């Protein structure tokens, strides 16, 4: 089974549980919330308000971007997640799509949010996703991506509850962003609970 199929099947099976656990959790996540607020402010400042929440899951962050003044829409490869997002946020647009092949014109977006949505992508496939995000973002457009980080030198595969996932050395991830054409200008590394064994990283980058 391809990794996307496994991820899709995994998320299709946990939609209600995932939404009940995470769709309201931003209240308790000041770091994510503030980075998303900063991202939205910068996208607004760019004058191009169109923004995609890629791997949007239940759609709560798409809704947050909308509340922050962006013309936001959500994309996800899990049909059950898209269905949930549409029901939870009927005024917003959500579509089924793979990050490998975004249904967006070249250079159309002021920003892309990829909040823990590339965590299930095996490291050798990450460049293709970042290249696709670079394709759809306008020059000077913004990318905010959040992921699990590690202090070690290499990405580490771990058994996430939904599907296998990877934590990344932040410098290595930033180099991958640079290779795709994104210049990182802010990074927040947060240790939510050291016992968990990894860090949360939030990286803001601008399309060259
Ligand atoms: C950990 S959840 C994050 C959801 C949401 N962004 C959040 O922060 O709560 C990962 C999401 O990314 C989606 N996803 C994973 N790989 C994807 C891909 N290749 N293309 C599109 N969506 C993908 C999954 O279906 C899932 O909804």
PDB file of C-alpha atoms and ligand atoms in Angstrom:
ATOM      1  CA  UNK A   1       0.000   0.000   0.000  1.00  0.00           C
ATOM      2  CA  UNK A   2       1.335   3.428  -0.873  1.00  0.00           C
ATOM      3  CA  UNK A   3       1.955   5.696   2.093  1.00  0.00           C
ATOM      4  CA  UNK A   4      -0.819   8.083   0.960  1.00  0.00           C
ATOM      5  CA  UNK A   5      -3.339   5.209   0.884  1.00  0.00           C
ATOM      6  CA  UNK A   6      -2.378   4.201   4.394  1.00  0.00           C
ATOM      7  CA  UNK A   7      -2.637   7.803   5.595  1.00  0.00           C
ATOM      8  CA  UNK A   8      -6.007   8.263   3.889  1.00  0.00           C
ATOM      9  CA  UNK A   9      -7.410   5.039   5.355  1.00  0.00           C
ATOM     10  CA  UNK A  10      -6.055   5.957   8.786  1.00  0.00           C
ATOM     11  CA  UNK A  11      -7.638   9.422   8.843  1.00  0.00           C
ATOM     12  CA  UNK A  12     -10.878   8.251   7.251  1.00  0.00           C
ATOM     13  CA  UNK A  13     -11.240   5.928  10.243  1.00  0.00           C
ATOM     14  CA  UNK A  14     -10.663   8.484  13.008  1.00  0.00           C
ATOM     15  CA  UNK A  15     -12.410  11.636  11.825  1.00  0.00           C
ATOM     16  CA  UNK A  16     -14.825  12.145  14.699  1.00  0.00           C
ATOM     17  CA  UNK A  17     -12.234  11.201  17.317  1.00  0.00           C
ATOM     18  CA  UNK A  18      -9.582  13.427  15.701  1.00  0.00           C
ATOM     19  CA  UNK A  19     -11.994  16.351  15.464  1.00  0.00           C
ATOM     20  CA  UNK A  20     -13.109  15.929  19.077  1.00  0.00           C
ATOM     21  CA  UNK A  21      -9.473  15.878  20.241  1.00  0.00           C
ATOM     22  CA  UNK A  22      -7.930  18.552  18.026  1.00  0.00           C
ATOM     23  CA  UNK A  23     -10.518  20.830  16.445  1.00  0.00           C
ATOM     24  CA  UNK A  24     -10.885  22.816  19.675  1.00  0.00           C
ATOM     25  CA  UNK A  25      -7.388  22.402  20.967  1.00  0.00           C
ATOM     26  CA  UNK A  26      -5.919  25.573  19.565  1.00  0.00           C
ATOM     27  CA  UNK A  27      -7.297  27.285  22.651  1.00  0.00           C
ATOM     28  CA  UNK A  28      -4.619  25.371  24.567  1.00  0.00           C
ATOM     29  CA  UNK A  29      -1.889  25.817  21.966  1.00  0.00           C
ATOM     30  CA  UNK A  30      -0.644  29.385  22.198  1.00  0.00           C
ATOM     31  CA  UNK A  31       2.464  28.702  20.102  1.00  0.00           C
ATOM     32  CA  UNK A  32       0.568  27.296  17.125  1.00  0.00           C
ATOM     33  CA  UNK A  33      -2.117  29.945  17.506  1.00  0.00           C
ATOM     34  CA  UNK A  34       0.321  32.810  17.522  1.00  0.00           C
ATOM     35  CA  UNK A  35       2.390  31.508  14.620  1.00  0.00           C
ATOM     36  CA  UNK A  36      -0.802  31.120  12.590  1.00  0.00           C
ATOM     37  CA  UNK A  37      -1.775  34.670  13.597  1.00  0.00           C
ATOM     38  CA  UNK A  38       1.618  35.963  12.448  1.00  0.00           C
ATOM     39  CA  UNK A  39       1.323  34.023   9.187  1.00  0.00           C
ATOM     40  CA  UNK A  40      -2.148  35.458   8.532  1.00  0.00           C
ATOM     41  CA  UNK A  41      -0.958  38.996   9.269  1.00  0.00           C
ATOM     42  CA  UNK A  42       1.939  38.629   6.825  1.00  0.00           C
ATOM     43  CA  UNK A  43      -0.303  37.143   4.136  1.00  0.00           C
ATOM     44  CA  UNK A  44      -2.746  40.044   4.612  1.00  0.00           C
ATOM     45  CA  UNK A  45       0.185  42.442   4.272  1.00  0.00           C
ATOM     46  CA  UNK A  46       1.191  40.838   0.976  1.00  0.00           C
ATOM     47  CA  UNK A  47      -2.105  41.956  -0.541  1.00  0.00           C
ATOM     48  CA  UNK A  48      -2.912  38.454  -1.856  1.00  0.00           C
ATOM     49  CA  UNK A  49      -5.414  37.060   0.627  1.00  0.00           C
ATOM     50  CA  UNK A  50      -5.881  33.688  -1.033  1.00  0.00           C
ATOM     51  CA  UNK A  51      -4.531  30.918   1.193  1.00  0.00           C
ATOM     52  CA  UNK A  52      -4.673  27.123   1.214  1.00  0.00           C
ATOM     53  CA  UNK A  53      -4.746  24.983   4.342  1.00  0.00           C
ATOM     54  CA  UNK A  54      -3.157  21.822   2.926  1.00  0.00           C
ATOM     55  CA  UNK A  55      -3.881  18.627   4.822  1.00  0.00           C
ATOM     56  CA  UNK A  56      -6.611  20.600   6.556  1.00  0.00           C
ATOM     57  CA  UNK A  57      -8.135  17.675   8.484  1.00  0.00           C
ATOM     58  CA  UNK A  58     -11.378  18.779  10.188  1.00  0.00           C
ATOM     59  CA  UNK A  59     -11.012  22.327   8.831  1.00  0.00           C
ATOM     60  CA  UNK A  60     -10.698  24.249  12.092  1.00  0.00           C
ATOM     61  CA  UNK A  61      -7.519  26.009  10.966  1.00  0.00           C
ATOM     62  CA  UNK A  62      -9.050  26.908   7.611  1.00  0.00           C
ATOM     63  CA  UNK A  63     -11.827  28.529   9.638  1.00  0.00           C
ATOM     64  CA  UNK A  64      -9.257  30.321  11.777  1.00  0.00           C
ATOM     65  CA  UNK A  65      -7.516  31.701   8.670  1.00  0.00           C
ATOM     66  CA  UNK A  66     -10.890  32.870   7.415  1.00  0.00           C
ATOM     67  CA  UNK A  67     -11.598  34.609  10.740  1.00  0.00           C
ATOM     68  CA  UNK A  68      -8.182  36.247  10.445  1.00  0.00           C
ATOM     69  CA  UNK A  69      -9.222  37.845   7.184  1.00  0.00           C
ATOM     70  CA  UNK A  70      -7.891  35.433   4.574  1.00  0.00           C
ATOM     71  CA  UNK A  71      -9.723  33.995   1.613  1.00  0.00           C
ATOM     72  CA  UNK A  72      -8.941  30.498   2.870  1.00  0.00           C
ATOM     73  CA  UNK A  73      -9.852  27.068   1.591  1.00  0.00           C
ATOM     74  CA  UNK A  74      -8.940  23.574   2.737  1.00  0.00           C
ATOM     75  CA  UNK A  75      -7.567  20.531   0.916  1.00  0.00           C
ATOM     76  CA  UNK A  76      -7.112  17.021   2.259  1.00  0.00           C
ATOM     77  CA  UNK A  77      -6.624  13.561   0.846  1.00  0.00           C
ATOM     78  CA  UNK A  78      -9.093  11.992   3.314  1.00  0.00           C
ATOM     79  CA  UNK A  79     -12.664  12.172   1.930  1.00  0.00           C
ATOM     80  CA  UNK A  80     -14.091  11.669   5.414  1.00  0.00           C
ATOM     81  CA  UNK A  81     -12.063  14.624   6.731  1.00  0.00           C
ATOM     82  CA  UNK A  82     -13.247  16.785   3.839  1.00  0.00           C
ATOM     83  CA  UNK A  83     -16.833  15.750   4.507  1.00  0.00           C
ATOM     84  CA  UNK A  84     -16.455  16.625   8.192  1.00  0.00           C
ATOM     85  CA  UNK A  85     -14.856  19.982   7.380  1.00  0.00           C
ATOM     86  CA  UNK A  86     -17.669  20.864   4.975  1.00  0.00           C
ATOM     87  CA  UNK A  87     -20.311  20.051   7.582  1.00  0.00           C
ATOM     88  CA  UNK A  88     -18.463  21.893  10.364  1.00  0.00           C
ATOM     89  CA  UNK A  89     -17.785  24.983   8.210  1.00  0.00           C
ATOM     90  CA  UNK A  90     -20.470  25.096   5.522  1.00  0.00           C
ATOM     91  CA  UNK A  91     -19.533  28.575   4.297  1.00  0.00           C
ATOM     92  CA  UNK A  92     -15.955  27.566   3.482  1.00  0.00           C
ATOM     93  CA  UNK A  93     -14.605  25.563   0.595  1.00  0.00           C
ATOM     94  CA  UNK A  94     -12.987  22.165   1.143  1.00  0.00           C
ATOM     95  CA  UNK A  95     -11.842  19.747  -1.535  1.00  0.00           C
ATOM     96  CA  UNK A  96     -10.309  16.342  -1.672  1.00  0.00           C
ATOM     97  CA  UNK A  97      -6.768  16.648  -3.021  1.00  0.00           C
ATOM     98  CA  UNK A  98      -3.301  15.283  -2.569  1.00  0.00           C
ATOM     99  CA  UNK A  99      -0.484  17.587  -1.604  1.00  0.00           C
ATOM    100  CA  UNK A 100       1.514  15.908  -4.348  1.00  0.00           C
ATOM    101  CA  UNK A 101      -0.861  17.427  -6.929  1.00  0.00           C
ATOM    102  CA  UNK A 102      -2.614  20.550  -5.671  1.00  0.00           C
ATOM    103  CA  UNK A 103      -5.620  21.759  -7.697  1.00  0.00           C
ATOM    104  CA  UNK A 104      -4.314  25.331  -7.704  1.00  0.00           C
ATOM    105  CA  UNK A 105      -2.887  27.476 -10.502  1.00  0.00           C
ATOM    106  CA  UNK A 106       0.792  28.428 -10.523  1.00  0.00           C
ATOM    107  CA  UNK A 107       1.640  31.338  -8.240  1.00  0.00           C
ATOM    108  CA  UNK A 108      -1.987  31.891  -7.226  1.00  0.00           C
ATOM    109  CA  UNK A 109      -1.710  31.971  -3.442  1.00  0.00           C
ATOM    110  CA  UNK A 110      -0.571  34.531  -0.910  1.00  0.00           C
ATOM    111  CA  UNK A 111       0.081  31.714   1.543  1.00  0.00           C
ATOM    112  CA  UNK A 112       0.057  28.015   2.330  1.00  0.00           C
ATOM    113  CA  UNK A 113      -0.477  26.548   5.774  1.00  0.00           C
ATOM    114  CA  UNK A 114       0.749  22.971   6.240  1.00  0.00           C
ATOM    115  CA  UNK A 115       0.037  22.258   9.895  1.00  0.00           C
ATOM    116  CA  UNK A 116       1.376  18.780  10.787  1.00  0.00           C
ATOM    117  CA  UNK A 117       0.159  17.612   7.402  1.00  0.00           C
ATOM    118  CA  UNK A 118       3.526  16.499   5.986  1.00  0.00           C
ATOM    119  CA  UNK A 119       4.358  14.384   9.055  1.00  0.00           C
ATOM    120  CA  UNK A 120       3.317  11.134   7.342  1.00  0.00           C
ATOM    121  CA  UNK A 121       5.381  11.789   4.219  1.00  0.00           C
ATOM    122  CA  UNK A 122       8.474   9.587   4.001  1.00  0.00           C
ATOM    123  CA  UNK A 123      11.579  11.833   3.840  1.00  0.00           C
ATOM    124  CA  UNK A 124      12.419  10.881   0.258  1.00  0.00           C
ATOM    125  CA  UNK A 125       8.981  12.163  -0.848  1.00  0.00           C
ATOM    126  CA  UNK A 126       9.102  15.492   1.013  1.00  0.00           C
ATOM    127  CA  UNK A 127      10.867  17.439  -1.785  1.00  0.00           C
ATOM    128  CA  UNK A 128       7.978  16.742  -4.180  1.00  0.00           C
ATOM    129  CA  UNK A 129       5.457  18.178  -1.703  1.00  0.00           C
ATOM    130  CA  UNK A 130       7.546  21.275  -1.047  1.00  0.00           C
ATOM    131  CA  UNK A 131       8.057  21.817  -4.779  1.00  0.00           C
ATOM    132  CA  UNK A 132       4.301  21.647  -5.276  1.00  0.00           C
ATOM    133  CA  UNK A 133       3.749  24.217  -2.510  1.00  0.00           C
ATOM    134  CA  UNK A 134       6.388  26.444  -4.096  1.00  0.00           C
ATOM    135  CA  UNK A 135       4.576  26.124  -7.425  1.00  0.00           C
ATOM    136  CA  UNK A 136       1.251  27.421  -6.064  1.00  0.00           C
ATOM    137  CA  UNK A 137       2.580  30.276  -3.898  1.00  0.00           C
ATOM    138  CA  UNK A 138       3.147  33.662  -5.500  1.00  0.00           C
ATOM    139  CA  UNK A 139       6.661  35.164  -5.409  1.00  0.00           C
ATOM    140  CA  UNK A 140       7.117  36.609  -1.883  1.00  0.00           C
ATOM    141  CA  UNK A 141       4.190  34.470  -0.697  1.00  0.00           C
ATOM    142  CA  UNK A 142       4.266  32.769   2.695  1.00  0.00           C
ATOM    143  CA  UNK A 143       4.483  29.194   3.935  1.00  0.00           C
ATOM    144  CA  UNK A 144       3.893  28.199   7.554  1.00  0.00           C
ATOM    145  CA  UNK A 145       4.589  24.593   8.294  1.00  0.00           C
ATOM    146  CA  UNK A 146       4.498  22.787  11.639  1.00  0.00           C
ATOM    147  CA  UNK A 147       5.931  19.358  12.300  1.00  0.00           C
ATOM    148  CA  UNK A 148       7.523  17.136  14.920  1.00  0.00           C
ATOM    149  CA  UNK A 149      11.217  17.852  15.363  1.00  0.00           C
ATOM    150  CA  UNK A 150      14.160  15.865  16.635  1.00  0.00           C
ATOM    151  CA  UNK A 151      17.567  16.887  17.974  1.00  0.00           C
ATOM    152  CA  UNK A 152      19.210  14.052  16.082  1.00  0.00           C
ATOM    153  CA  UNK A 153      20.929  14.332  12.684  1.00  0.00           C
ATOM    154  CA  UNK A 154      18.363  12.393  10.611  1.00  0.00           C
ATOM    155  CA  UNK A 155      14.577  12.198  10.286  1.00  0.00           C
ATOM    156  CA  UNK A 156      13.159   9.616  12.696  1.00  0.00           C
ATOM    157  CA  UNK A 157      10.223   7.364  11.812  1.00  0.00           C
ATOM    158  CA  UNK A 158       7.833   6.786  14.694  1.00  0.00           C
ATOM    159  CA  UNK A 159       4.553   5.021  15.305  1.00  0.00           C
ATOM    160  CA  UNK A 160       1.990   7.798  15.227  1.00  0.00           C
ATOM    161  CA  UNK A 161      -1.469   6.516  16.248  1.00  0.00           C
ATOM    162  CA  UNK A 162      -2.998   7.095  12.804  1.00  0.00           C
ATOM    163  CA  UNK A 163      -0.182   6.220  10.378  1.00  0.00           C
ATOM    164  CA  UNK A 164       3.633   6.040  10.470  1.00  0.00           C
ATOM    165  CA  UNK A 165       5.119   9.508  10.894  1.00  0.00           C
ATOM    166  CA  UNK A 166       8.508  11.244  10.846  1.00  0.00           C
ATOM    167  CA  UNK A 167      10.149  13.822  13.056  1.00  0.00           C
ATOM    168  CA  UNK A 168      12.732  16.105  11.422  1.00  0.00           C
ATOM    169  CA  UNK A 169      15.932  17.885  12.444  1.00  0.00           C
ATOM    170  CA  UNK A 170      14.829  21.496  11.974  1.00  0.00           C
ATOM    171  CA  UNK A 171      17.991  22.584  10.112  1.00  0.00           C
ATOM    172  CA  UNK A 172      17.600  19.739   7.657  1.00  0.00           C
ATOM    173  CA  UNK A 173      13.938  20.597   7.080  1.00  0.00           C
ATOM    174  CA  UNK A 174      14.906  24.232   6.514  1.00  0.00           C
ATOM    175  CA  UNK A 175      17.484  23.105   3.924  1.00  0.00           C
ATOM    176  CA  UNK A 176      14.768  21.145   2.135  1.00  0.00           C
ATOM    177  CA  UNK A 177      12.643  24.295   2.127  1.00  0.00           C
ATOM    178  CA  UNK A 178      15.556  26.274   0.659  1.00  0.00           C
ATOM    179  CA  UNK A 179      16.026  23.664  -2.063  1.00  0.00           C
ATOM    180  CA  UNK A 180      12.342  24.097  -2.966  1.00  0.00           C
ATOM    181  CA  UNK A 181      12.698  27.895  -3.165  1.00  0.00           C
ATOM    182  CA  UNK A 182      11.499  28.954   0.309  1.00  0.00           C
ATOM    183  CA  UNK A 183      13.677  31.192   2.483  1.00  0.00           C
ATOM    184  CA  UNK A 184      12.994  30.528   6.161  1.00  0.00           C
ATOM    185  CA  UNK A 185      12.894  33.671   8.287  1.00  0.00           C
ATOM    186  CA  UNK A 186      11.323  32.509  11.562  1.00  0.00           C
ATOM    187  CA  UNK A 187      11.311  29.279  13.475  1.00  0.00           C
ATOM    188  CA  UNK A 188       9.743  28.447  16.795  1.00  0.00           C
ATOM    189  CA  UNK A 189      10.850  25.265  18.498  1.00  0.00           C
ATOM    190  CA  UNK A 190       8.699  24.273  21.384  1.00  0.00           C
ATOM    191  CA  UNK A 191       9.128  21.442  23.841  1.00  0.00           C
ATOM    192  CA  UNK A 192       5.555  20.652  24.887  1.00  0.00           C
ATOM    193  CA  UNK A 193       6.496  17.734  27.133  1.00  0.00           C
ATOM    194  CA  UNK A 194      10.034  16.492  27.026  1.00  0.00           C
ATOM    195  CA  UNK A 195       8.882  13.017  28.057  1.00  0.00           C
ATOM    196  CA  UNK A 196       7.194  12.722  24.661  1.00  0.00           C
ATOM    197  CA  UNK A 197      10.601  12.439  23.023  1.00  0.00           C
ATOM    198  CA  UNK A 198      10.218  15.118  20.381  1.00  0.00           C
ATOM    199  CA  UNK A 199       9.726  18.803  19.854  1.00  0.00           C
ATOM    200  CA  UNK A 200       7.172  20.832  17.928  1.00  0.00           C
ATOM    201  CA  UNK A 201       8.613  23.048  15.200  1.00  0.00           C
ATOM    202  CA  UNK A 202       6.807  25.931  13.473  1.00  0.00           C
ATOM    203  CA  UNK A 203       8.677  27.339  10.487  1.00  0.00           C
ATOM    204  CA  UNK A 204       7.756  30.465   8.527  1.00  0.00           C
ATOM    205  CA  UNK A 205       9.255  30.864   5.086  1.00  0.00           C
ATOM    206  CA  UNK A 206       8.882  33.150   2.111  1.00  0.00           C
ATOM    207  CA  UNK A 207       8.866  32.136  -1.529  1.00  0.00           C
ATOM    208  CA  UNK A 208      11.888  33.544  -3.303  1.00  0.00           C
TER     209      UNK A 208
HETATM  210  C1  LIG B   1      -2.041  15.309  11.696  1.00  0.00           C
HETATM  211  S1  LIG B   1      -3.379  15.688  10.599  1.00  0.00           S
HETATM  212  C2  LIG B   1      -3.334  17.465  10.637  1.00  0.00           C
HETATM  213  C3  LIG B   1      -4.685  18.073  10.322  1.00  0.00           C
HETATM  214  C4  LIG B   1      -4.753  19.573  10.536  1.00  0.00           C
HETATM  215  N1  LIG B   1      -3.839  20.261   9.648  1.00  0.00           N
HETATM  216  C5  LIG B   1      -4.444  19.885  11.988  1.00  0.00           C
HETATM  217  O1  LIG B   1      -3.410  20.522  12.255  1.00  0.00           O
HETATM  218  O2  LIG B   1      -5.207  19.460  12.872  1.00  0.00           O
HETATM  219  C6  LIG B   1      -2.695  15.336   9.005  1.00  0.00           C
HETATM  220  C7  LIG B   1      -3.691  15.619   7.876  1.00  0.00           C
HETATM  221  O3  LIG B   1      -2.962  15.679   6.658  1.00  0.00           O
HETATM  222  C8  LIG B   1      -3.655  14.926   5.675  1.00  0.00           C
HETATM  223  N2  LIG B   1      -2.638  14.450   4.721  1.00  0.00           N
HETATM  224  C9  LIG B   1      -1.584  13.665   4.977  1.00  0.00           C
HETATM  225  N3  LIG B   1      -0.874  13.435   3.857  1.00  0.00           N
HETATM  226  C10 LIG B   1      -1.505  14.115   2.866  1.00  0.00           C
HETATM  227  C11 LIG B   1      -1.258  14.286   1.456  1.00  0.00           C
HETATM  228  N4  LIG B   1      -0.221  13.683   0.870  1.00  0.00           N
HETATM  229  N5  LIG B   1      -2.110  15.058   0.747  1.00  0.00           N
HETATM  230  C12 LIG B   1      -3.178  15.663   1.339  1.00  0.00           C
HETATM  231  N6  LIG B   1      -3.465  15.529   2.664  1.00  0.00           N
HETATM  232  C13 LIG B   1      -2.644  14.774   3.417  1.00  0.00           C
HETATM  233  C14 LIG B   1      -4.337  13.816   6.449  1.00  0.00           C
HETATM  234  O4  LIG B   1      -5.420  13.240   5.749  1.00  0.00           O
HETATM  235  C15 LIG B   1      -4.754  14.523   7.727  1.00  0.00           C
HETATM  236  O5  LIG B   1      -6.036  15.085   7.636  1.00  0.00           O
END
